PDB file of C-alpha atoms in Angstrom:
ATOM      1  CA  VAL S   1       9.571 -11.691  -2.253  1.00 91.00           C
ATOM      2  CA  GLN S   2       6.696 -13.929  -1.016  1.00 95.00           C
ATOM      3  CA  LEU S   3       3.646 -12.516   0.802  1.00 97.00           C
ATOM      4  CA  GLN S   4       1.203 -14.154   3.311  1.00 96.00           C
ATOM      5  CA  ALA S   5      -1.899 -12.438   4.323  1.00 96.00           C
ATOM      6  CA  SER S   6      -3.818 -13.051   7.365  1.00 97.00           C
ATOM      7  CA  GLY S   7      -6.475 -11.690   9.755  1.00 97.00           C
ATOM      8  CA  GLY S   8      -9.639 -11.917   7.729  1.00 94.00           C
ATOM      9  CA  GLY S   9     -12.916 -12.933   9.125  1.00 97.00           C
ATOM     10  CA  LEU S  10     -16.580 -12.149   9.933  1.00 98.00           C
ATOM     11  CA  VAL S  11     -17.555  -8.917  11.573  1.00 98.00           C
ATOM     12  CA  GLN S  12     -20.659  -6.959  11.966  1.00 98.00           C
ATOM     13  CA  ALA S  13     -21.181  -3.578  10.264  1.00 98.00           C
ATOM     14  CA  GLY S  14     -19.340  -0.935  12.380  1.00 98.00           C
ATOM     15  CA  GLY S  15     -16.770  -3.331  13.530  1.00 98.00           C
ATOM     16  CA  SER S  16     -13.037  -3.498  12.986  1.00 98.00           C
ATOM     17  CA  LEU S  17     -10.521  -5.896  11.690  1.00 98.00           C
ATOM     18  CA  ARG S  18      -6.632  -5.737  11.064  1.00 98.00           C
ATOM     19  CA  LEU S  19      -5.200  -7.454   8.247  1.00 98.00           C
ATOM     20  CA  SER S  20      -1.510  -8.377   8.152  1.00 98.00           C
ATOM     21  CA  CYS S  21       0.835  -9.251   5.309  1.00 98.00           C
ATOM     22  CA  ALA S  22       3.989 -10.950   6.272  1.00 97.00           C
ATOM     23  CA  ALA S  23       6.766 -11.033   3.674  1.00 96.00           C
ATOM     24  CA  SER S  24       9.822 -13.167   3.219  1.00 93.00           C
ATOM     25  CA  GLY S  25      13.047 -11.986   1.630  1.00 82.00           C
ATOM     26  CA  ARG S  26      15.866  -9.770   2.696  1.00 76.00           C
ATOM     27  CA  THR S  27      14.909  -6.626   0.708  1.00 86.00           C
ATOM     28  CA  PHE S  28      11.291  -6.087   1.997  1.00 88.00           C
ATOM     29  CA  SER S  29      12.173  -2.617   3.189  1.00 89.00           C
ATOM     30  CA  SER S  30      12.805  -1.482  -0.612  1.00 91.00           C
ATOM     31  CA  TYR S  31       9.375  -2.653  -1.665  1.00 95.00           C
ATOM     32  CA  ASP S  32       6.314  -0.329  -1.962  1.00 97.00           C
ATOM     33  CA  MET S  33       3.268  -2.113  -0.776  1.00 97.00           C
ATOM     34  CA  ALA S  34      -0.421  -1.956  -1.485  1.00 98.00           C
ATOM     35  CA  TRP S  35      -3.676  -3.597  -0.583  1.00 98.00           C
ATOM     36  CA  PHE S  36      -6.333  -4.485  -3.122  1.00 98.00           C
ATOM     37  CA  ARG S  37      -9.680  -6.195  -2.777  1.00 98.00           C
ATOM     38  CA  GLN S  38     -12.091  -8.169  -5.098  1.00 98.00           C
ATOM     39  CA  ALA S  39     -15.726  -8.498  -4.178  1.00 97.00           C
ATOM     40  CA  PRO S  40     -17.875 -11.353  -5.896  1.00 93.00           C
ATOM     41  CA  GLY S  41     -18.648 -10.585  -9.530  1.00 95.00           C
ATOM     42  CA  LYS S  42     -16.588  -7.309  -9.403  1.00 97.00           C
ATOM     43  CA  GLU S  43     -13.078  -6.389 -10.550  1.00 97.00           C
ATOM     44  CA  ARG S  44     -10.179  -6.041  -8.277  1.00 98.00           C
ATOM     45  CA  GLU S  45      -9.884  -2.539  -6.827  1.00 98.00           C
ATOM     46  CA  PHE S  46      -7.270  -0.517  -5.182  1.00 98.00           C
ATOM     47  CA  VAL S  47      -7.650   0.055  -1.423  1.00 98.00           C
ATOM     48  CA  ALA S  48      -4.292   1.550  -0.084  1.00 98.00           C
ATOM     49  CA  ALA S  49      -0.722   1.796  -0.932  1.00 98.00           C
ATOM     50  CA  GLU S  50       2.424   2.781   1.019  1.00 97.00           C
ATOM     51  CA  SER S  51       5.943   3.702  -0.067  1.00 96.00           C
ATOM     52  CA  TRP S  52       8.843   1.677   1.085  1.00 94.00           C
ATOM     53  CA  SER S  53       9.761   4.272   3.619  1.00 92.00           C
ATOM     54  CA  GLY S  54       6.330   4.710   4.834  1.00 91.00           C
ATOM     55  CA  GLY S  55       6.444   8.366   3.991  1.00 93.00           C
ATOM     56  CA  THR S  56       3.761   8.295   1.419  1.00 96.00           C
ATOM     57  CA  ILE S  57       0.276   6.435   1.706  1.00 98.00           C
ATOM     58  CA  TYR S  58      -2.619   6.683  -0.599  1.00 98.00           C
ATOM     59  CA  TYR S  59      -6.255   5.466   0.046  1.00 98.00           C
ATOM     60  CA  SER S  60      -9.222   4.979  -2.135  1.00 98.00           C
ATOM     61  CA  ASP S  61     -12.026   7.395  -1.592  1.00 98.00           C
ATOM     62  CA  SER S  62     -14.219   4.525  -0.387  1.00 98.00           C
ATOM     63  CA  VAL S  63     -11.985   3.794   2.648  1.00 98.00           C
ATOM     64  CA  LYS S  64     -10.390   6.956   3.314  1.00 98.00           C
ATOM     65  CA  GLY S  65     -10.916   8.004   6.975  1.00 98.00           C
ATOM     66  CA  ARG S  66     -11.839   4.323   7.878  1.00 98.00           C
ATOM     67  CA  PHE S  67      -8.843   2.260   6.904  1.00 98.00           C
ATOM     68  CA  ALA S  68      -5.225   2.785   7.881  1.00 98.00           C
ATOM     69  CA  MET S  69      -2.283   1.221   6.382  1.00 98.00           C
ATOM     70  CA  SER S  70       1.076   0.835   8.126  1.00 97.00           C
ATOM     71  CA  ARG S  71       4.277  -1.132   7.834  1.00 96.00           C
ATOM     72  CA  ASP S  72       6.940  -2.423  10.067  1.00 95.00           C
ATOM     73  CA  ASN S  73      10.074  -3.070   8.075  1.00 92.00           C
ATOM     74  CA  ALA S  74      11.965  -4.720  10.853  1.00 93.00           C
ATOM     75  CA  LYS S  75       9.262  -7.333  11.060  1.00 94.00           C
ATOM     76  CA  LYS S  76       8.648  -7.267   7.300  1.00 95.00           C
ATOM     77  CA  THR S  77       4.953  -6.911   7.718  1.00 96.00           C
ATOM     78  CA  VAL S  78       2.428  -4.447   6.459  1.00 97.00           C
ATOM     79  CA  PHE S  79      -0.995  -3.807   8.099  1.00 98.00           C
ATOM     80  CA  LEU S  80      -4.464  -2.765   7.157  1.00 98.00           C
ATOM     81  CA  GLN S  81      -6.443  -1.383  10.133  1.00 98.00           C
ATOM     82  CA  MET S  82     -10.089  -1.480   9.009  1.00 98.00           C
ATOM     83  CA  ASN S  83     -12.578   0.303  11.052  1.00 98.00           C
ATOM     84  CA  ASP S  84     -16.213   1.145  10.749  1.00 98.00           C
ATOM     85  CA  LEU S  85     -16.591  -1.735   8.385  1.00 98.00           C
ATOM     86  CA  LYS S  86     -19.541  -1.655   6.032  1.00 98.00           C
ATOM     87  CA  PRO S  87     -21.198  -4.608   4.185  1.00 97.00           C
ATOM     88  CA  GLU S  88     -19.781  -3.201   0.854  1.00 97.00           C
ATOM     89  CA  ASP S  89     -16.337  -3.791   2.247  1.00 98.00           C
ATOM     90  CA  THR S  90     -16.818  -7.440   1.942  1.00 98.00           C
ATOM     91  CA  ALA S  91     -14.241  -8.926  -0.311  1.00 98.00           C
ATOM     92  CA  VAL S  92     -11.057 -10.856  -0.598  1.00 98.00           C
ATOM     93  CA  TYR S  93      -8.187  -8.719   0.214  1.00 98.00           C
ATOM     94  CA  TYR S  94      -4.783  -9.062  -1.323  1.00 98.00           C
ATOM     95  CA  CYS S  95      -1.462  -7.573  -0.326  1.00 98.00           C
ATOM     96  CA  ALA S  96       1.037  -6.835  -3.199  1.00 98.00           C
ATOM     97  CA  ALA S  97       4.489  -5.567  -3.619  1.00 97.00           C
ATOM     98  CA  ARG S  98       6.629  -3.769  -6.161  1.00 96.00           C
ATOM     99  CA  ARG S  99       9.827  -1.825  -6.420  1.00 94.00           C
ATOM    100  CA  ALA S 100       9.527   1.893  -6.312  1.00 91.00           C
ATOM    101  CA  PRO S 101       8.080   4.245  -7.499  1.00 94.00           C
ATOM    102  CA  LEU S 102       4.718   3.882  -5.804  1.00 95.00           C
ATOM    103  CA  ARG S 103       1.856   2.887  -8.089  1.00 95.00           C
ATOM    104  CA  LEU S 104      -1.860   2.411  -7.493  1.00 96.00           C
ATOM    105  CA  GLY S 105      -2.714   0.054 -10.350  1.00 96.00           C
ATOM    106  CA  ASP S 106      -2.913  -3.615  -9.513  1.00 96.00           C
ATOM    107  CA  TYR S 107      -1.242  -4.620 -13.026  1.00 96.00           C
ATOM    108  CA  GLU S 108       1.815  -2.731 -11.811  1.00 96.00           C
ATOM    109  CA  TYR S 109       2.564  -5.007  -8.906  1.00 97.00           C
ATOM    110  CA  ASP S 110       4.742  -8.004  -9.186  1.00 96.00           C
ATOM    111  CA  TYR S 111       4.197  -9.993  -6.114  1.00 96.00           C
ATOM    112  CA  TRP S 112       0.940 -11.072  -4.515  1.00 97.00           C
ATOM    113  CA  GLY S 113      -0.232 -12.772  -1.334  1.00 96.00           C
ATOM    114  CA  GLN S 114      -2.980 -15.433  -1.463  1.00 94.00           C
ATOM    115  CA  GLY S 115      -5.885 -13.109  -0.170  1.00 94.00           C
ATOM    116  CA  ALA S 116      -7.760 -12.862   3.129  1.00 97.00           C
ATOM    117  CA  GLN S 117     -11.664 -12.934   3.035  1.00 98.00           C
ATOM    118  CA  VAL S 118     -13.323 -10.136   4.938  1.00 98.00           C
ATOM    119  CA  THR S 119     -17.134 -10.426   5.397  1.00 98.00           C
ATOM    120  CA  VAL S 120     -19.137  -7.733   6.986  1.00 98.00           C
ATOM    121  CA  SER S 121     -22.721  -8.576   7.901  1.00 97.00           C
ATOM    122  CA  SER S 122     -25.395  -5.897   8.179  1.00 94.00           C
TER     123      SER S 122
END
């Protein structure tokens, strides 16, 4: 499966952005999906993950209550709605895919998008 992330940009603190990740391939609905991010000088970290059915979603503690992940299997797209953004959310955001079961480690994902830059100004 090939992934294409979009929707990044520059926003002021407290603002919102929605990232999209469009997938190619006929079996998208069988893949668990996740978002990770990497800030300058830091390691890539887990943000959110959703099972292929949408029935299970996990969030990191740092984004819980502010970010919401969802997917539309018919459109082969996953979304990350980011609200109440903070300067510490500034990073390149990556979407990733793997076959079930759902996992939270970046090393456990097989397919990656190219990344979308999110910059939050204070």
